[in-house]
mmCIF file of N, CA and C in Angstrom:
data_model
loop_
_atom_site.group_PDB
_atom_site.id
_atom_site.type_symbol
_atom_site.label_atom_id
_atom_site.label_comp_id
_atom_site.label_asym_id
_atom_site.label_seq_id
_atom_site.Cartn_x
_atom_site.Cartn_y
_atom_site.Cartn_z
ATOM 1 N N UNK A 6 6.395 21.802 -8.878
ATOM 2 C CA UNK A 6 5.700 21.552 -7.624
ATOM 3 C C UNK A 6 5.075 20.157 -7.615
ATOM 4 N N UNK A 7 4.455 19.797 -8.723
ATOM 5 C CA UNK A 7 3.686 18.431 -8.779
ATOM 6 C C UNK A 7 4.761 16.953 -8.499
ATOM 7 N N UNK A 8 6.173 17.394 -8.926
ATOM 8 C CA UNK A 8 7.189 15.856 -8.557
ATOM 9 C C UNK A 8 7.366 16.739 -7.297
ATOM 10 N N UNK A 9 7.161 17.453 -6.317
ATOM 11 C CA UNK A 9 7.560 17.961 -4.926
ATOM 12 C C UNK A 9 6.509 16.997 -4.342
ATOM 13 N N UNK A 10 5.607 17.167 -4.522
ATOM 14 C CA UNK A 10 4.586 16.017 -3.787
ATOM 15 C C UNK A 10 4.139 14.802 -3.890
ATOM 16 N N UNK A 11 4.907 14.293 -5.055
ATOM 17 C CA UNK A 11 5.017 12.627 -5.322
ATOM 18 C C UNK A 11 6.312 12.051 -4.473
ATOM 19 N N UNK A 12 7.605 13.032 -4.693
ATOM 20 C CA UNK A 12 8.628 12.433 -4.288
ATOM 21 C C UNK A 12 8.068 12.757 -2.715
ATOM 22 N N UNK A 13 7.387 13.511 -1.788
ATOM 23 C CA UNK A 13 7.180 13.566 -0.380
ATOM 24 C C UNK A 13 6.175 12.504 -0.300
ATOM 25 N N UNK A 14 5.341 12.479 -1.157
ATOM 26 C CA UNK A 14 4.177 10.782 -1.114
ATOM 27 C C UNK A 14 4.932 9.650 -0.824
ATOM 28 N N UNK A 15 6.070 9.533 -1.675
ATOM 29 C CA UNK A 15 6.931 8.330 -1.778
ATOM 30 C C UNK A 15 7.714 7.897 -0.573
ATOM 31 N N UNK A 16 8.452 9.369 0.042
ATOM 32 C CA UNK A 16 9.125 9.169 0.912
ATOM 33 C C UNK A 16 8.343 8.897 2.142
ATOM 34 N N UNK A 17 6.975 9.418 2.068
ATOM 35 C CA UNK A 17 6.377 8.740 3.271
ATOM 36 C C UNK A 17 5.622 7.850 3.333
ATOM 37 N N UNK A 18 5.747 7.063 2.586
ATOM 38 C CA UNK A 18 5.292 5.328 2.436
ATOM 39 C C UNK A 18 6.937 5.185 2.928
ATOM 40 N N UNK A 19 7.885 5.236 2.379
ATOM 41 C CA UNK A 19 9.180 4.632 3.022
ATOM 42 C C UNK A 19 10.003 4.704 3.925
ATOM 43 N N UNK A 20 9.069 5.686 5.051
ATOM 44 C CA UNK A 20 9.458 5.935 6.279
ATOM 45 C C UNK A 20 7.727 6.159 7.538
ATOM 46 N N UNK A 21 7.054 5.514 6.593
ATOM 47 C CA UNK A 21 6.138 5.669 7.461
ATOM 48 C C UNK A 21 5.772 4.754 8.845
ATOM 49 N N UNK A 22 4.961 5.515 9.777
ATOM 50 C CA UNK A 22 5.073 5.031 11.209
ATOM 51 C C UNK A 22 3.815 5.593 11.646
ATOM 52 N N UNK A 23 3.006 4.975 12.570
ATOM 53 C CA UNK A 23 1.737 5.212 13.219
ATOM 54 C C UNK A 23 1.613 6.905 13.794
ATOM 55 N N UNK A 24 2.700 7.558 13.920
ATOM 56 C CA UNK A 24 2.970 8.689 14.258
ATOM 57 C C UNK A 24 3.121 9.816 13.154
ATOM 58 N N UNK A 25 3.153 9.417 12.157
ATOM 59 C CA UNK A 25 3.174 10.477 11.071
ATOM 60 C C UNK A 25 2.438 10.448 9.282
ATOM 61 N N UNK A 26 1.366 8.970 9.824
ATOM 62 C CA UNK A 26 0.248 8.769 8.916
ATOM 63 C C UNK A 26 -0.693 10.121 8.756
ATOM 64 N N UNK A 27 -0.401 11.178 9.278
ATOM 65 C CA UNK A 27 -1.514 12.451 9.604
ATOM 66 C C UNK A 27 -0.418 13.205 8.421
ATOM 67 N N UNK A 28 0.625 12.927 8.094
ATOM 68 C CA UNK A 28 1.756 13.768 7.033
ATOM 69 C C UNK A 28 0.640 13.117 5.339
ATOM 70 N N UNK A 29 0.138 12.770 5.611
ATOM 71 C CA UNK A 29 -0.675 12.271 4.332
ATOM 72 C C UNK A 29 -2.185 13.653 3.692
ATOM 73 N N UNK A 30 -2.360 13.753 4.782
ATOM 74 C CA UNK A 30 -2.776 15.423 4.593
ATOM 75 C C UNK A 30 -2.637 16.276 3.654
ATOM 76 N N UNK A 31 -1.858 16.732 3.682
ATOM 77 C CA UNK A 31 -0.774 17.536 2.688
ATOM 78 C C UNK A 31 -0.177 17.176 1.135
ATOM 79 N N UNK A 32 -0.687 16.139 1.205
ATOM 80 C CA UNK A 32 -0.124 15.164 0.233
ATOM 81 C C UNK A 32 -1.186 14.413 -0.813
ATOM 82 N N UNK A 33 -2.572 14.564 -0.585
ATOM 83 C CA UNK A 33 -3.114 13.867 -1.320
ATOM 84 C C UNK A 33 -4.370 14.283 -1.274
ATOM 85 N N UNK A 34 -5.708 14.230 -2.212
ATOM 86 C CA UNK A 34 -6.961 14.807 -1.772
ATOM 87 C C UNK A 34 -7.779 14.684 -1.190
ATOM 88 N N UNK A 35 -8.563 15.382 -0.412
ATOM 89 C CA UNK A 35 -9.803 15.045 0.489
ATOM 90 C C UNK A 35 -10.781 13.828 0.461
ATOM 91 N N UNK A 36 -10.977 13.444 -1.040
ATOM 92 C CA UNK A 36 -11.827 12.444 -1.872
ATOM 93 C C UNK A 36 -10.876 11.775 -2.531
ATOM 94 N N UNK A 37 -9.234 11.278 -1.670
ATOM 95 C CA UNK A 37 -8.486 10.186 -2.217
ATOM 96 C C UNK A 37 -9.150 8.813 -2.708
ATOM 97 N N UNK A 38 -9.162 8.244 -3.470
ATOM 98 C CA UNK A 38 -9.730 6.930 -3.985
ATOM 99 C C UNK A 38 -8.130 6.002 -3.433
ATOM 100 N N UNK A 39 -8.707 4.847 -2.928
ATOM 101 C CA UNK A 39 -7.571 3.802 -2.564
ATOM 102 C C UNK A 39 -8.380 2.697 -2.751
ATOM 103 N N UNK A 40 -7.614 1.821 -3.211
ATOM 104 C CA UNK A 40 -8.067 0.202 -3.847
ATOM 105 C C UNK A 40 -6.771 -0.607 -3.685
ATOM 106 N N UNK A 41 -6.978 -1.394 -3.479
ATOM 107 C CA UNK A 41 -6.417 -3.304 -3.169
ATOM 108 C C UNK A 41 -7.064 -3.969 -2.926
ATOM 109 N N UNK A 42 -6.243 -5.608 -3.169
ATOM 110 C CA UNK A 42 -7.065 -6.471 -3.166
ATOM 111 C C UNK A 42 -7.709 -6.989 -1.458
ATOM 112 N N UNK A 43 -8.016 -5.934 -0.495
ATOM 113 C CA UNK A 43 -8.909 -6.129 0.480
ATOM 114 C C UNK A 43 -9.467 -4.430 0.887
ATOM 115 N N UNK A 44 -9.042 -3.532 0.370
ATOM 116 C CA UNK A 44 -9.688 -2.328 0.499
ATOM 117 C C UNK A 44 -10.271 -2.328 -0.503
ATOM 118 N N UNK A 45 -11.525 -1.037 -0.776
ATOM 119 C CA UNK A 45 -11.688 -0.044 -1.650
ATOM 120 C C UNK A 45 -12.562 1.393 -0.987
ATOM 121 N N UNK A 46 -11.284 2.138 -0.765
ATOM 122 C CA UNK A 46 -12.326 3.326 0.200
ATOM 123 C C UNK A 46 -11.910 4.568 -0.773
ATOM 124 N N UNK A 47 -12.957 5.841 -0.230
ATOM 125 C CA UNK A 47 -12.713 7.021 -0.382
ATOM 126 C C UNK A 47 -12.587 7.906 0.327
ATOM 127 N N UNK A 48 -11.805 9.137 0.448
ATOM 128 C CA UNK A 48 -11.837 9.879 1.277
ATOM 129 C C UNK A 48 -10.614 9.667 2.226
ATOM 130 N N UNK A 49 -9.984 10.998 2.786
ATOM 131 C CA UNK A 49 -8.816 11.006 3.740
ATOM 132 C C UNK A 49 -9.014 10.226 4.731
ATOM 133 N N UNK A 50 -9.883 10.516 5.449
ATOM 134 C CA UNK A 50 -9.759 9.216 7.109
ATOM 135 C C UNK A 50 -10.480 8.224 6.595
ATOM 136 N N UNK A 51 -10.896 7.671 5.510
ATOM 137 C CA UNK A 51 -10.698 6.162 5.318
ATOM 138 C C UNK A 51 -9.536 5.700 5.053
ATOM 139 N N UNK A 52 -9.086 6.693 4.040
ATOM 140 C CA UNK A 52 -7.463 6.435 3.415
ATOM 141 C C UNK A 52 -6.943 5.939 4.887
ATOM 142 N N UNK A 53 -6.292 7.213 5.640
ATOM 143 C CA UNK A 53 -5.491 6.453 7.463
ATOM 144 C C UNK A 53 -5.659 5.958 7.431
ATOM 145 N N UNK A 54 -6.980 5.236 7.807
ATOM 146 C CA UNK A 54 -7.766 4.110 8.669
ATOM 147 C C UNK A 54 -7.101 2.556 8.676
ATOM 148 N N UNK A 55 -7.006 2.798 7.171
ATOM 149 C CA UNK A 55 -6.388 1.599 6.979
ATOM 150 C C UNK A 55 -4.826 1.081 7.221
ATOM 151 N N UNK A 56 -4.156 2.426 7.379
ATOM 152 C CA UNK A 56 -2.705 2.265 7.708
ATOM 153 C C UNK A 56 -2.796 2.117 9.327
ATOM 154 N N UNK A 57 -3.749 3.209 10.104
ATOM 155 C CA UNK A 57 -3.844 2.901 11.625
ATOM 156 C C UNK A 57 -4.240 1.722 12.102
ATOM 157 N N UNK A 58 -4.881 0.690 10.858
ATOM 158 C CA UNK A 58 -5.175 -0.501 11.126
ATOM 159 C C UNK A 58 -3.841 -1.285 10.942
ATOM 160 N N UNK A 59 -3.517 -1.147 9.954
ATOM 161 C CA UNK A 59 -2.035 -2.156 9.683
ATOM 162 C C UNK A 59 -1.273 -1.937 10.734
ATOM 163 N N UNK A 60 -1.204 -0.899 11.288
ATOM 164 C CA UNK A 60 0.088 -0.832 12.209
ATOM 165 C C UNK A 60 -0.578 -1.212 13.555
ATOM 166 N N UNK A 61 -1.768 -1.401 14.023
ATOM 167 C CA UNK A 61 -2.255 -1.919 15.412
ATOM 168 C C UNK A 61 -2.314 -3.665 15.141
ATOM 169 N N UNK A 62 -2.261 -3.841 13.667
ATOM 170 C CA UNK A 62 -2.513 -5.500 13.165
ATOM 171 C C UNK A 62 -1.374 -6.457 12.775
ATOM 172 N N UNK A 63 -0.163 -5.847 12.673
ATOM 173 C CA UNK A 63 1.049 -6.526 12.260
ATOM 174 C C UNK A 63 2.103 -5.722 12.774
ATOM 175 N N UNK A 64 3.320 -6.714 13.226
ATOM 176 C CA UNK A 64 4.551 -6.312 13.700
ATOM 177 C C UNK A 64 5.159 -5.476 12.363
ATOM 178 N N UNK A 65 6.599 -4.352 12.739
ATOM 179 C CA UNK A 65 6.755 -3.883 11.641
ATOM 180 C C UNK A 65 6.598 -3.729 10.534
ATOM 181 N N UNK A 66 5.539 -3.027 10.289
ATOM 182 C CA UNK A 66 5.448 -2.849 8.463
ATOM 183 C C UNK A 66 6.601 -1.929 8.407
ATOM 184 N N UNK A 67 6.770 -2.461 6.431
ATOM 185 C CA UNK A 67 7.871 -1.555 6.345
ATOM 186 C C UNK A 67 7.857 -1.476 4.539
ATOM 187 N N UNK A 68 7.736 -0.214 4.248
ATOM 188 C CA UNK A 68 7.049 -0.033 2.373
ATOM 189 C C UNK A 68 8.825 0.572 2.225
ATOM 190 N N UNK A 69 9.398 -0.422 1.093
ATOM 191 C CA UNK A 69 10.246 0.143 0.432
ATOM 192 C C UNK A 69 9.958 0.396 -1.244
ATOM 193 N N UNK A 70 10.760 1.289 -1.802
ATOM 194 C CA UNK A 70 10.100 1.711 -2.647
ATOM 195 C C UNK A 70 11.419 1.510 -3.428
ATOM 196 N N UNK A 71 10.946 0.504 -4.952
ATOM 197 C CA UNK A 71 12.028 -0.115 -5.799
ATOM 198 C C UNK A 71 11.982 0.628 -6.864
ATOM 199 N N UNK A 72 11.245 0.899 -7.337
ATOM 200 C CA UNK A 72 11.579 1.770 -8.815
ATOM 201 C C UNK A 72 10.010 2.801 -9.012
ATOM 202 N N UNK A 73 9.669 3.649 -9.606
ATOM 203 C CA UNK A 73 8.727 4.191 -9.748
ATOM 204 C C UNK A 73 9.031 5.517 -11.334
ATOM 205 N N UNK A 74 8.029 5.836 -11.929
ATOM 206 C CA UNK A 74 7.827 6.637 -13.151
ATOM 207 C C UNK A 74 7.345 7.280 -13.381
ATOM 208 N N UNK A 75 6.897 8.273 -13.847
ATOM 209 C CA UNK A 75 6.276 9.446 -13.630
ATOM 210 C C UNK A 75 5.486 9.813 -15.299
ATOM 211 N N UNK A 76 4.490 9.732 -15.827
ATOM 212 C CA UNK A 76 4.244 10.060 -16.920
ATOM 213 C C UNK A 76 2.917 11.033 -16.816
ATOM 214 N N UNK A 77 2.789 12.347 -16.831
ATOM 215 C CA UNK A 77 1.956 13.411 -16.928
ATOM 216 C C UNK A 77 1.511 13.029 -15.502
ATOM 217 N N UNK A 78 -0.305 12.516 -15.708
ATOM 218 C CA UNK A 78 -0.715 12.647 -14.286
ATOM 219 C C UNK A 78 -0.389 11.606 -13.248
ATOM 220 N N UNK A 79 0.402 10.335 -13.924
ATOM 221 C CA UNK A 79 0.182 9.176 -13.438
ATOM 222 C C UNK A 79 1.434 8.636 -12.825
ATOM 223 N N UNK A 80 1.618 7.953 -11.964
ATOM 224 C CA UNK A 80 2.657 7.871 -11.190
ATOM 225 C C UNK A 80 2.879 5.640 -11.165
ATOM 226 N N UNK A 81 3.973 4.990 -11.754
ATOM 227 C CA UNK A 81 3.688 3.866 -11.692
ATOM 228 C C UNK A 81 4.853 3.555 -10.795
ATOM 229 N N UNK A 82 4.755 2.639 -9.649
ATOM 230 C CA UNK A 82 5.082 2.341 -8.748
ATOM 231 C C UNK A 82 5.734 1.002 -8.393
ATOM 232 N N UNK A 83 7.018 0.288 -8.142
ATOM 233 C CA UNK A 83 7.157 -0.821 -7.919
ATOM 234 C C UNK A 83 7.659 -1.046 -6.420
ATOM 235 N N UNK A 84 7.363 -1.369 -5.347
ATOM 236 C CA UNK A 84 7.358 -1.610 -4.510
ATOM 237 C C UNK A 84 7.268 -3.266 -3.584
ATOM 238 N N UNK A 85 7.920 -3.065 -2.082
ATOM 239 C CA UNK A 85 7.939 -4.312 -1.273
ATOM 240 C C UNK A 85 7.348 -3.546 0.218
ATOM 241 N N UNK A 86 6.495 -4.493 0.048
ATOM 242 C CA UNK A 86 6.318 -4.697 1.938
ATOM 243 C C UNK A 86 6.642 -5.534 2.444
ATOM 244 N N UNK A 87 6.871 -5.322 3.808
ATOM 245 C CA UNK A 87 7.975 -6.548 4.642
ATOM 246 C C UNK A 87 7.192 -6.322 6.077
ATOM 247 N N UNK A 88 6.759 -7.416 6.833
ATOM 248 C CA UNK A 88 6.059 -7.337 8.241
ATOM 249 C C UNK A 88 6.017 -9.068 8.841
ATOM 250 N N UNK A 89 5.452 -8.720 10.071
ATOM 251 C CA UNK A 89 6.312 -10.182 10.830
ATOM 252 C C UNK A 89 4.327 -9.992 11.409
ATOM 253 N N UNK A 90 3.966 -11.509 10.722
ATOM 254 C CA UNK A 90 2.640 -12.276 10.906
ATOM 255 C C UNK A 90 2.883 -13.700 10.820
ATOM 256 N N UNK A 91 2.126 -14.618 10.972
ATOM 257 C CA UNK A 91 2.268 -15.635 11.267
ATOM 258 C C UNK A 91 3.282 -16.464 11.576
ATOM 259 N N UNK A 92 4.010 -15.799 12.395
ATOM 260 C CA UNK A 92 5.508 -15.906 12.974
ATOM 261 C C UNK A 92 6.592 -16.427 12.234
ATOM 262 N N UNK A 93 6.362 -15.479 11.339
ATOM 263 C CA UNK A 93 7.755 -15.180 10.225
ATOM 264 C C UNK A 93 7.414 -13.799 9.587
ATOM 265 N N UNK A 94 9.178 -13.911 8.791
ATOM 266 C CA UNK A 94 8.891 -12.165 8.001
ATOM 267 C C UNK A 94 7.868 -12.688 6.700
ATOM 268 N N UNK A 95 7.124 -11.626 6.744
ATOM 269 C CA UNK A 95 6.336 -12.081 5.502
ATOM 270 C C UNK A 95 6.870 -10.730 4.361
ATOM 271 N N UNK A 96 6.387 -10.880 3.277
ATOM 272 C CA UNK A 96 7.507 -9.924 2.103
ATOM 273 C C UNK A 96 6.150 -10.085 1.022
ATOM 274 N N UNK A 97 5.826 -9.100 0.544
ATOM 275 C CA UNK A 97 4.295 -8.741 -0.591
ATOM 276 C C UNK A 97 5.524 -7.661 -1.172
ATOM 277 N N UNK A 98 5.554 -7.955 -3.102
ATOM 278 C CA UNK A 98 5.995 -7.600 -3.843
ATOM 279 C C UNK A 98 4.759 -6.833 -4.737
ATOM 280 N N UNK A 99 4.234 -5.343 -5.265
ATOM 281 C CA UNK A 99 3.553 -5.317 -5.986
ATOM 282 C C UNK A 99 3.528 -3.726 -6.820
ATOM 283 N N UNK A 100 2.819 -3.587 -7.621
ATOM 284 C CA UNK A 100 2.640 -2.335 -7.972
ATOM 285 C C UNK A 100 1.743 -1.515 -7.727
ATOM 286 N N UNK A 101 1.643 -0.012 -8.173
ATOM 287 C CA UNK A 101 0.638 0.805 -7.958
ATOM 288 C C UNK A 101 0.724 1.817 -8.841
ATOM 289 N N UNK A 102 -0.397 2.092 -8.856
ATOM 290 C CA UNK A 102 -0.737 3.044 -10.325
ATOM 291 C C UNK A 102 -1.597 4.776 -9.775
ATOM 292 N N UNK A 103 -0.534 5.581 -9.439
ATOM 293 C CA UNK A 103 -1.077 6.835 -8.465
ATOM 294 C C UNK A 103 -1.359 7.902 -9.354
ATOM 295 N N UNK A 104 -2.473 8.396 -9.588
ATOM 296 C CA UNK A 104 -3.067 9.447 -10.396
ATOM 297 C C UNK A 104 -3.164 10.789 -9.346
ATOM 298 N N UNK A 105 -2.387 11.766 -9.970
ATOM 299 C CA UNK A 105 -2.065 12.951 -9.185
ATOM 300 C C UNK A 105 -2.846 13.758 -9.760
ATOM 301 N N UNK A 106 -3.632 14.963 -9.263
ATOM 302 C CA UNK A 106 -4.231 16.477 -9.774
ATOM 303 C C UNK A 106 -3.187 16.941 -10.120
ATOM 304 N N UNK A 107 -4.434 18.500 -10.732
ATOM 305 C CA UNK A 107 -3.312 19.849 -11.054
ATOM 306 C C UNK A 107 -2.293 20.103 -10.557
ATOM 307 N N UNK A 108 -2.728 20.188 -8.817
ATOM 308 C CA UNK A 108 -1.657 20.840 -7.763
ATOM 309 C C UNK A 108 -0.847 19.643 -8.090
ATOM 310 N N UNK A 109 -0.476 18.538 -8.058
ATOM 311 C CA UNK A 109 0.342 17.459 -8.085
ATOM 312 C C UNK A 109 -0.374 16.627 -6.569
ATOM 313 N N UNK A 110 -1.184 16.914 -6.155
ATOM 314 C CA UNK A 110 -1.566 16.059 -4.673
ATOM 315 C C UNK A 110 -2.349 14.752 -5.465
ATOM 316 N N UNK A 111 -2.151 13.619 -4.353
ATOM 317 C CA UNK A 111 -2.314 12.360 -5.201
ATOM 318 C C UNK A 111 -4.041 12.069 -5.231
ATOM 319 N N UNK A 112 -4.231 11.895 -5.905
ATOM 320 C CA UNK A 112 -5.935 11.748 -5.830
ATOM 321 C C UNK A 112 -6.896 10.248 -6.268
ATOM 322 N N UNK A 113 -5.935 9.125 -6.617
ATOM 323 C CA UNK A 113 -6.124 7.719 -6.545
ATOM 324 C C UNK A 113 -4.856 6.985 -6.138
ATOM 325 N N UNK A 114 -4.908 5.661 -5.232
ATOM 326 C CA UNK A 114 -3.713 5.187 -5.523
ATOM 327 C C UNK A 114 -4.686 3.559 -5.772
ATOM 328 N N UNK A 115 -4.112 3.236 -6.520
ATOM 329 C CA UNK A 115 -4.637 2.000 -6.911
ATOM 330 C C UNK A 115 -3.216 0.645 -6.648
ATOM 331 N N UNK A 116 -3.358 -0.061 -5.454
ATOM 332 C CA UNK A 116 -2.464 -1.143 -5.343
ATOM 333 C C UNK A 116 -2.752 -2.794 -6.141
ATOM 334 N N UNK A 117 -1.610 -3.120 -6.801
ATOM 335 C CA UNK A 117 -2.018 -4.608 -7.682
ATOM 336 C C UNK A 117 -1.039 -5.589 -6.607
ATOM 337 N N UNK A 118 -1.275 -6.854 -6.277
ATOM 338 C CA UNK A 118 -0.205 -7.785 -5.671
ATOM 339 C C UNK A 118 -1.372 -8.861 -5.351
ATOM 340 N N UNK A 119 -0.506 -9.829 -5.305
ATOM 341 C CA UNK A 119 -0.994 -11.503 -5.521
ATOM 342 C C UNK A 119 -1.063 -11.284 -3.688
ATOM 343 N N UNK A 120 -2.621 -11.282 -3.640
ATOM 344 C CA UNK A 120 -2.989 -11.693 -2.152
ATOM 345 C C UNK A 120 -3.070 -13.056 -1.889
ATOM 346 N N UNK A 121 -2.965 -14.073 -3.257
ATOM 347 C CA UNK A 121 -3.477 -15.511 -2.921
ATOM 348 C C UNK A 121 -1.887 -15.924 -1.795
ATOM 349 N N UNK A 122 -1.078 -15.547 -2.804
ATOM 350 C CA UNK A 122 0.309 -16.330 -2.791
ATOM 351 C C UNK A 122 0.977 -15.093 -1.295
ATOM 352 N N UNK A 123 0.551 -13.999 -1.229
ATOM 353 C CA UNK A 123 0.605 -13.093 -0.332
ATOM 354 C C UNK A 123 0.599 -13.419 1.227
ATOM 355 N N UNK A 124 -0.843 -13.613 1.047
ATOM 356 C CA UNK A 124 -1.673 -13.636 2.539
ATOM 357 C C UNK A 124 -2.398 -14.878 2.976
ATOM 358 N N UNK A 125 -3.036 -15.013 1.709
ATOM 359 C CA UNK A 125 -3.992 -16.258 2.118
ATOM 360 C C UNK A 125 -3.669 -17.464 2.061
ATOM 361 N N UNK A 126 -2.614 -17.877 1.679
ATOM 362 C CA UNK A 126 -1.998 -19.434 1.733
ATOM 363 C C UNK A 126 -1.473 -19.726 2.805
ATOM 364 N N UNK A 127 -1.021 -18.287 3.530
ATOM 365 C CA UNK A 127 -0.036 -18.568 5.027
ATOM 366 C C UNK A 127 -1.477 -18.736 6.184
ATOM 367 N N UNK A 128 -2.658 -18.215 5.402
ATOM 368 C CA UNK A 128 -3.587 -18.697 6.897
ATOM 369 C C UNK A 128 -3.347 -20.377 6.910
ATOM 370 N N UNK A 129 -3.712 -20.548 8.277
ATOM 371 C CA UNK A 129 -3.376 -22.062 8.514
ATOM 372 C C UNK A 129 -4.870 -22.934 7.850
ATOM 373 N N UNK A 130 -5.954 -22.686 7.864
ATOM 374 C CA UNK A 130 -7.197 -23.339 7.345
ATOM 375 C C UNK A 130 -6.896 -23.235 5.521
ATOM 376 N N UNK A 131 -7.219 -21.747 5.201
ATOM 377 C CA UNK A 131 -7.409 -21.796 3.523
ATOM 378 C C UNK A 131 -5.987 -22.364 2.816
ATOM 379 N N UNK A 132 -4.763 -21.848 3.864
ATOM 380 C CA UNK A 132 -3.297 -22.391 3.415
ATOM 381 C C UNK A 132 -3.547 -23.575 2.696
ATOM 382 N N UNK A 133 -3.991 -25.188 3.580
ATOM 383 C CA UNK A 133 -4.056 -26.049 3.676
ATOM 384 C C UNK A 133 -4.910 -26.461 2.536
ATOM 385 N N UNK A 134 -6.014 -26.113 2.261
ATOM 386 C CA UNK A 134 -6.906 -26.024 1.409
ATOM 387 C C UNK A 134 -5.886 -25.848 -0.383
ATOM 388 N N UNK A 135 -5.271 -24.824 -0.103
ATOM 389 C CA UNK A 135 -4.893 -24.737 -1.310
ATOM 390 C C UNK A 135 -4.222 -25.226 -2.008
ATOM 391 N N UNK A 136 -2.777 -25.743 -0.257
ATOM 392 C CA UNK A 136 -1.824 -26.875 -1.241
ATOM 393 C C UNK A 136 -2.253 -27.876 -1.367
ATOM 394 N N UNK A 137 -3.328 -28.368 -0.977
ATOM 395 C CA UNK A 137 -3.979 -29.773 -1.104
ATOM 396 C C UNK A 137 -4.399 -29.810 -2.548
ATOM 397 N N UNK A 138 -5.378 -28.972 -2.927
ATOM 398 C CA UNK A 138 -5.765 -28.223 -4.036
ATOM 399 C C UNK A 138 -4.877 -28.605 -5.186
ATOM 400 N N UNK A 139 -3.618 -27.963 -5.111
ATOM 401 C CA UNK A 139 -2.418 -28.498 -5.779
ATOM 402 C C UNK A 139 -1.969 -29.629 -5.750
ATOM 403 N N UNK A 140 -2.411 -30.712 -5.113
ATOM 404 C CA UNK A 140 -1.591 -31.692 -5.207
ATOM 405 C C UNK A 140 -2.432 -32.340 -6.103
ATOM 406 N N UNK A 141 -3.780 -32.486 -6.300
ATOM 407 C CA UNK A 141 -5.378 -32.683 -7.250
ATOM 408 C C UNK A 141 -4.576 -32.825 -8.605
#
């Protein structure tokens, strides 16, 4: 039962859509812990919140899921996101480290990925800042 609800975790990061972020329910605990490098919340409707935000804040998101492992409680994750911001496709490569309960429902997901080289170089102010930075 416990890989029944990782492999349905997985598959709905890789088909997920503003319409079926509520399939997360079922899937993970009441007092989910989620962390990245611009979140850190707890709890189910913080968990959404942040996907109902991504999807009102960027053109197609889209989580494909490249390799992932399974060792007792812990679930390690290699993954791509792909979404259209600062008028191009933008592409965030990173991992995640998902600690599942008894039942197998996910009860941390912890995301790692380079927000510098990510997000913040394509703003047009800090961008500028940084390759300048580099040229020093």
């Amino acid at each position: 039962m416990k890989k029944l609800y990782i492999k349905n975790y997985l598959k709905l990061f890789a088909n997920l859509n503003k319409d079926n972020i509520n399939d997360f329910d079922d899937l993970v605990t009441n007092d989910i812990i989620f962390s990245d490098p611009f979140n850190n919340v707890k709890g189910l409707n913080n968990f959404k919140k942040i996907f109902y935000h991504m999807f009102d804040n960027v053109k197609q998101p889209r989580f494909v899921i490249i390799d992932y492992t399974q060792k007792k409680d812990h679930v390690y994750l290699k993954w791509k996101m792909s979404f259209y911001a600062f008028k191009a496709l933008q592409i965030i490569e990173g991992m995640s480290d998902i600690t599942i309960n008894k039942e197998g429902r996910v009860q941390s997901h912890i995301d790692y990925w380079d927000s510098l080289n990510g997000i913040y170089v394509k703003l047009p102010f800090i961008g500028l800042i940084y390759r300048i930075s580099l040229r020093l």
